[in-house]
CSV table of C-alpha atoms in Angstrom, one decimal:
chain,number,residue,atom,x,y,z
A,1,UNK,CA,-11.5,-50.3,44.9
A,2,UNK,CA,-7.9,-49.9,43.8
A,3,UNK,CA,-8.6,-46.4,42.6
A,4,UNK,CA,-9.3,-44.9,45.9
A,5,UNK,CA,-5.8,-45.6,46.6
A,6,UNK,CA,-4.6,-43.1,43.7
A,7,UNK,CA,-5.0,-40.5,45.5
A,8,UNK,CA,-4.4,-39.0,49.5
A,9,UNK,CA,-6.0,-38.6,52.6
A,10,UNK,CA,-7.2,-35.0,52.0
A,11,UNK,CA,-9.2,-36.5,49.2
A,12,UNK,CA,-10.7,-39.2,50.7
A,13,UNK,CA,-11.9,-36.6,52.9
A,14,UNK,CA,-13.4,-34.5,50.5
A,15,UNK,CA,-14.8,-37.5,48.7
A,16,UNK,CA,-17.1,-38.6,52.4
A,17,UNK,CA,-18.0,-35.2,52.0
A,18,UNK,CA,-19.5,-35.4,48.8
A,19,UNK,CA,-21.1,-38.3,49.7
A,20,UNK,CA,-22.5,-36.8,52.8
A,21,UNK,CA,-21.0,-40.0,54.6
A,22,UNK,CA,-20.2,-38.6,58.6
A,23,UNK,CA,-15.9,-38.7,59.8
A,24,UNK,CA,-13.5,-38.6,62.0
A,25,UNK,CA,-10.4,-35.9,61.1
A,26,UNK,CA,-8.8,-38.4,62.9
A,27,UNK,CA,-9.4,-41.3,60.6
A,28,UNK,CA,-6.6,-43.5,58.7
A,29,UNK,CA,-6.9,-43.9,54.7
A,30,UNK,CA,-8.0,-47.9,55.5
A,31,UNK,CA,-10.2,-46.9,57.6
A,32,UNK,CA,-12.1,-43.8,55.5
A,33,UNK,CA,-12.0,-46.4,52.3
A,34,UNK,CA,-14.1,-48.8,54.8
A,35,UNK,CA,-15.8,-46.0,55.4
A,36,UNK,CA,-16.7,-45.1,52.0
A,37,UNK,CA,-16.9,-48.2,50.4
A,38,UNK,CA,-19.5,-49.3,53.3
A,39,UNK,CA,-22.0,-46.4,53.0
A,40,UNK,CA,-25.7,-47.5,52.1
A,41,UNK,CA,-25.9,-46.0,48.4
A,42,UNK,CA,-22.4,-46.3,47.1
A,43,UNK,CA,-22.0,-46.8,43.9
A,44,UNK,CA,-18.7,-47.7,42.8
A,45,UNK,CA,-18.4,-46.2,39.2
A,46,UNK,CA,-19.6,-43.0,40.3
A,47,UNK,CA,-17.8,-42.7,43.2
A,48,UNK,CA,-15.1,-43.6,40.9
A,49,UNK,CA,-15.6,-40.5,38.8
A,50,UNK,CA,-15.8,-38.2,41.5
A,51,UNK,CA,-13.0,-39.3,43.6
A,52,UNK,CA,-11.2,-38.8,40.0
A,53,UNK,CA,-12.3,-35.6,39.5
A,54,UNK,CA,-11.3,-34.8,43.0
A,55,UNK,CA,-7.6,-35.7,42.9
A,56,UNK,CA,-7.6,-33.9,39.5
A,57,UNK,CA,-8.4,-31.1,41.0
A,58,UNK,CA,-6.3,-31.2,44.0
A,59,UNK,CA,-3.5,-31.6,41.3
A,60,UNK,CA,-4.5,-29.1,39.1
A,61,UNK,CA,-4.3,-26.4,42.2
A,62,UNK,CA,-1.3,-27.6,43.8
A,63,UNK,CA,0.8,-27.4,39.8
A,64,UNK,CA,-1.3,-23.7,39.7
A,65,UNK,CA,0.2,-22.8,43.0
A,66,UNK,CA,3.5,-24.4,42.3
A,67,UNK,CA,3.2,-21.8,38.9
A,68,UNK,CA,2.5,-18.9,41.4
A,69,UNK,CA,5.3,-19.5,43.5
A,70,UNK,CA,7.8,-20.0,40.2
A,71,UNK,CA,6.6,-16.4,39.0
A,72,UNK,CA,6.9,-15.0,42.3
A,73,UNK,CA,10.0,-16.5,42.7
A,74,UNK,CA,11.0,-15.2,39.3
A,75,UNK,CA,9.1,-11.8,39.9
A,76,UNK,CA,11.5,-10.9,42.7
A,77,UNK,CA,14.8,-12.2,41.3
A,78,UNK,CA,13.9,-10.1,38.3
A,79,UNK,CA,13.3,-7.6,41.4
A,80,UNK,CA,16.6,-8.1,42.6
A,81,UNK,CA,18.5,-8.1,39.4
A,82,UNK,CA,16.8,-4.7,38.3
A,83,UNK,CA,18.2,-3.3,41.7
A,84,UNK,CA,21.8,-4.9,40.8
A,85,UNK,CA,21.6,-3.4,37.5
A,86,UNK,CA,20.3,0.1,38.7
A,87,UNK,CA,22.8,0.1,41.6
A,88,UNK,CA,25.3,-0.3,38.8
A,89,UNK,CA,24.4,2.0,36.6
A,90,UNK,CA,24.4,4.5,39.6
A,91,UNK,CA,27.7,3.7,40.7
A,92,UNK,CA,29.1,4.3,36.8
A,93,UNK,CA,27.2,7.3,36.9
A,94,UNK,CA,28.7,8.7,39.7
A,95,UNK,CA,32.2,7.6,38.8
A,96,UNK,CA,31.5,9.3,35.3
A,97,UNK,CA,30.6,12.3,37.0
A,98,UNK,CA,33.9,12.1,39.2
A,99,UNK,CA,35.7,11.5,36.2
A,100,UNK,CA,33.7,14.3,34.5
A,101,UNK,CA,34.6,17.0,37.3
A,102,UNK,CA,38.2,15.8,37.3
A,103,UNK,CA,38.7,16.3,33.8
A,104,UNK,CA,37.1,19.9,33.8
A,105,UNK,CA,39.5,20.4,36.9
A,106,UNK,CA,42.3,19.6,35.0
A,107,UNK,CA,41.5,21.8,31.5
A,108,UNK,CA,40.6,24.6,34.2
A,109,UNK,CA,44.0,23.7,35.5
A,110,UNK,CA,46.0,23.6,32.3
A,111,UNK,CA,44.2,26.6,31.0
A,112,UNK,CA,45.4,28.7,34.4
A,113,UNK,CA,48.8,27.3,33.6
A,114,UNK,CA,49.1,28.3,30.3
A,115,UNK,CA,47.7,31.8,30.7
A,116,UNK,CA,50.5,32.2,33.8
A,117,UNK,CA,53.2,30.7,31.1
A,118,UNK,CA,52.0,32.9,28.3
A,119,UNK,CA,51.5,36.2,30.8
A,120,UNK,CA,55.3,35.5,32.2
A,121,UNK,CA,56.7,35.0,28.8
A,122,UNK,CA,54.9,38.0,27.9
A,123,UNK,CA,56.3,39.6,30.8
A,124,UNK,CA,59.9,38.4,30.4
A,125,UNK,CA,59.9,39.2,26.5
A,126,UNK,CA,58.8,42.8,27.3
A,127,UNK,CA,61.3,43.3,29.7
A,128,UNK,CA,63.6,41.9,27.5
A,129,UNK,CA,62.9,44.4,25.1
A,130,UNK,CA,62.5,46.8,26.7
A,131,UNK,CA,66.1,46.2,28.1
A,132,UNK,CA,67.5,45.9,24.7
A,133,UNK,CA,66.0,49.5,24.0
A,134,UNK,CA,67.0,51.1,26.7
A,135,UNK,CA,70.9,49.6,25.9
A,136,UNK,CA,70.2,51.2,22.8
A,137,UNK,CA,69.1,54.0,24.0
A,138,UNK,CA,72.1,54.8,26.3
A,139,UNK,CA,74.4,54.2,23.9
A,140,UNK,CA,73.0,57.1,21.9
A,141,UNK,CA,74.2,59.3,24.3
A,142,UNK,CA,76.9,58.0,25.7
A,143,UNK,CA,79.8,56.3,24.5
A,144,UNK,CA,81.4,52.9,25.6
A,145,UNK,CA,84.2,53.2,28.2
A,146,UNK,CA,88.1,53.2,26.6
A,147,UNK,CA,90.6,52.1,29.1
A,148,UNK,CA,92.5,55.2,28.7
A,149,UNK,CA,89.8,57.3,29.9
A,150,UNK,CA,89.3,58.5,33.4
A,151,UNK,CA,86.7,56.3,35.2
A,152,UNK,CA,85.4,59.0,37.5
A,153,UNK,CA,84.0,61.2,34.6
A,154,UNK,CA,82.8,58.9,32.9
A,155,UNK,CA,80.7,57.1,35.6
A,156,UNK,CA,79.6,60.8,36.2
A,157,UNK,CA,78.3,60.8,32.6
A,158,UNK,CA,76.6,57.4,32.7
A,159,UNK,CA,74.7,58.8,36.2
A,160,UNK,CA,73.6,61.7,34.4
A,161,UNK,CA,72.3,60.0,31.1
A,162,UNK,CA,70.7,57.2,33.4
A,163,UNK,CA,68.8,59.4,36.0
A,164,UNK,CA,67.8,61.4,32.6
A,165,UNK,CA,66.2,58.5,30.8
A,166,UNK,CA,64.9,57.1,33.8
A,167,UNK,CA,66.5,54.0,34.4
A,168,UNK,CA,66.1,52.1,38.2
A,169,UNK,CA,69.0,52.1,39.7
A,170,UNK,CA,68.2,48.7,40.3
A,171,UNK,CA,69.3,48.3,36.6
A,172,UNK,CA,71.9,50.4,36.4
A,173,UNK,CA,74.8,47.9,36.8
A,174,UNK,CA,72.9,45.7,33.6
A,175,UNK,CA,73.0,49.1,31.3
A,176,UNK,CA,76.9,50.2,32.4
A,177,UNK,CA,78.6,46.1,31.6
A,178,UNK,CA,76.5,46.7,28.0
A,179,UNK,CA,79.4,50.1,27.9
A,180,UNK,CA,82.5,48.5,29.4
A,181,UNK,CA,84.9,46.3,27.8
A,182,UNK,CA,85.1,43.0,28.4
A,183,UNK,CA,87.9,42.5,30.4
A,184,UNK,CA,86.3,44.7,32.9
A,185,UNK,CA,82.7,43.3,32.7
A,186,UNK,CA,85.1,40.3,33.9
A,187,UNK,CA,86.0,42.0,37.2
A,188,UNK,CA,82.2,42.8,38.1
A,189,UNK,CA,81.3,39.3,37.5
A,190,UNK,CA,83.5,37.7,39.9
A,191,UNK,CA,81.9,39.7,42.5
A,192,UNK,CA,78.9,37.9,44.5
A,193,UNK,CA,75.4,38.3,43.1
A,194,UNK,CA,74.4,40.9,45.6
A,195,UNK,CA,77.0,43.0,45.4
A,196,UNK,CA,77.6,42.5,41.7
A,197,UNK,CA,74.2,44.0,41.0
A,198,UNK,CA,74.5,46.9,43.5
A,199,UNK,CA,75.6,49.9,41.3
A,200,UNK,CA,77.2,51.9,44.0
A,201,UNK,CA,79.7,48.5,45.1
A,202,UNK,CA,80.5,48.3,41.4
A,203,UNK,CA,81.6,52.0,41.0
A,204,UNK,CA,83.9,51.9,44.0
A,205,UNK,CA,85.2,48.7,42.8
A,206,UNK,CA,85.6,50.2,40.0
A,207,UNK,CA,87.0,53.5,40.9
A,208,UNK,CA,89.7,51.7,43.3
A,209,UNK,CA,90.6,49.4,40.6
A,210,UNK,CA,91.5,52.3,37.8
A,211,UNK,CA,92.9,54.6,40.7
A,212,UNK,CA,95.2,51.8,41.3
A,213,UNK,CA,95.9,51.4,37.5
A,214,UNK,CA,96.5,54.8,37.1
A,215,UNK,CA,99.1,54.9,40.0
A,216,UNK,CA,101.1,52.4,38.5
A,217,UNK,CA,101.5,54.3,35.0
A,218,UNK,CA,102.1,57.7,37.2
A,219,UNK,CA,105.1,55.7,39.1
A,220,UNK,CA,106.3,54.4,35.9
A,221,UNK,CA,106.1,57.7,34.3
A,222,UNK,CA,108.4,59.3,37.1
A,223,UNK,CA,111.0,56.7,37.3
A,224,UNK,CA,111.4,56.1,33.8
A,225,UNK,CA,115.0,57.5,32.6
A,226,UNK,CA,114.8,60.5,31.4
A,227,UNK,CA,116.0,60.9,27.3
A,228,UNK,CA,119.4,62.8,26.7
């Protein structure tokens, strides 16, 4: 009788059923083995056999379920670790195209830079040529100022020769210093900026200053002694 104790209530259960014996849900294991062991036709051996085959069973189904509920709980880890893994990706593959779209902002960037450098060096090497020809040009047809000649006339020339070659006036002042001496390019560049580049405050400054220059060697003339 010891084997009927292998197993649990549920299959002692089953095992009245199978032996078409009549119970109570209520009933305790003592009382179903009573119960069992009682009946008119047991047979011990082959109840035996089928209480065996019954907790078999019973086991069999609750390690199959215990399979399905390892799977399932594997199924949706794998679940969750796919969503990880593609959340990830996702995220790298929008920071890649971030990283792509700043990097094609920055070439676009450069590239704008560079053609603005290269235009403007351009731009300033032409007009630096184009300054050194017209320098050139102006001294064809006039020649650089001597101290001993009289300012007036010869700003008159430089006028002439400008407004005939076409220079701005803005750029007068720049083509006249490339014709004076030095020690008068001196006086114009002590002047401020603004007036230093305006060509009609650097003819009366220069005007005054050789008027002045040539009163003083008029005075000296007329006071000097005169030779017996």
């Amino acid at each position: 009788m010891a084997y009927l104790g292998k197993g649990r209530r549920e299959d002692l259960f089953v095992l009245a059923t199978e032996l078409n014996l009549k119970f109570d849900k209520s009933m305790t294991i003592a009382t179903l083995k009573d119960l069992i062991i009682g009946s008119e036709n047991y047979d011990e051996e082959l109840t035996k056999n089928i209480h065996s085959t019954i907790v078999e069973d019973r086991k069999a189904r609750e390690e199959n379920l215990r399979i399905e509920k390892q799977k399932e709980k594997l199924r949706i880890e794998e679940q969750k670790e796919k969503l990880r893994i593609e959340e990830r990706e996702e995220k790298l593959r929008f920071e890649q195209l971030r990283l792509d779209e700043q990097k094609r902002k920055d070439e676009f960037e450069l590239e704008m830079l560079r053609i603005q450098t290269q235009s403007k060096l351009g731009a300033d090497t032409s007009k630096e040529s184009d300054t050194k020809f017209l320098v050139k040009e102006v001294s064809k047809f006039i020649h650089r100022f001597d101290l001993k000649e009289d300012i007036s006339l010869y700003l008159k020339l430089f006028e002439r020769q400008a407004q005939r070659l076409n220079f701005d006036q803005e750029n007068w002042v720049s083509h006249l210093l490339g014709l004076l001496p030095t020690e008068v390019s001196h006086i114009i560049a002590r002047e401020p900026d603004d007036k230093a580049n305006s060509y009609e405050h650097v003819k009366d400054l220069l005007l005054k200053r050789f008027k002045l220059n040539s009163r003083k060697v008029s005075t000296t003339i007329c006071h000097s002694p005169k030779s017996t």
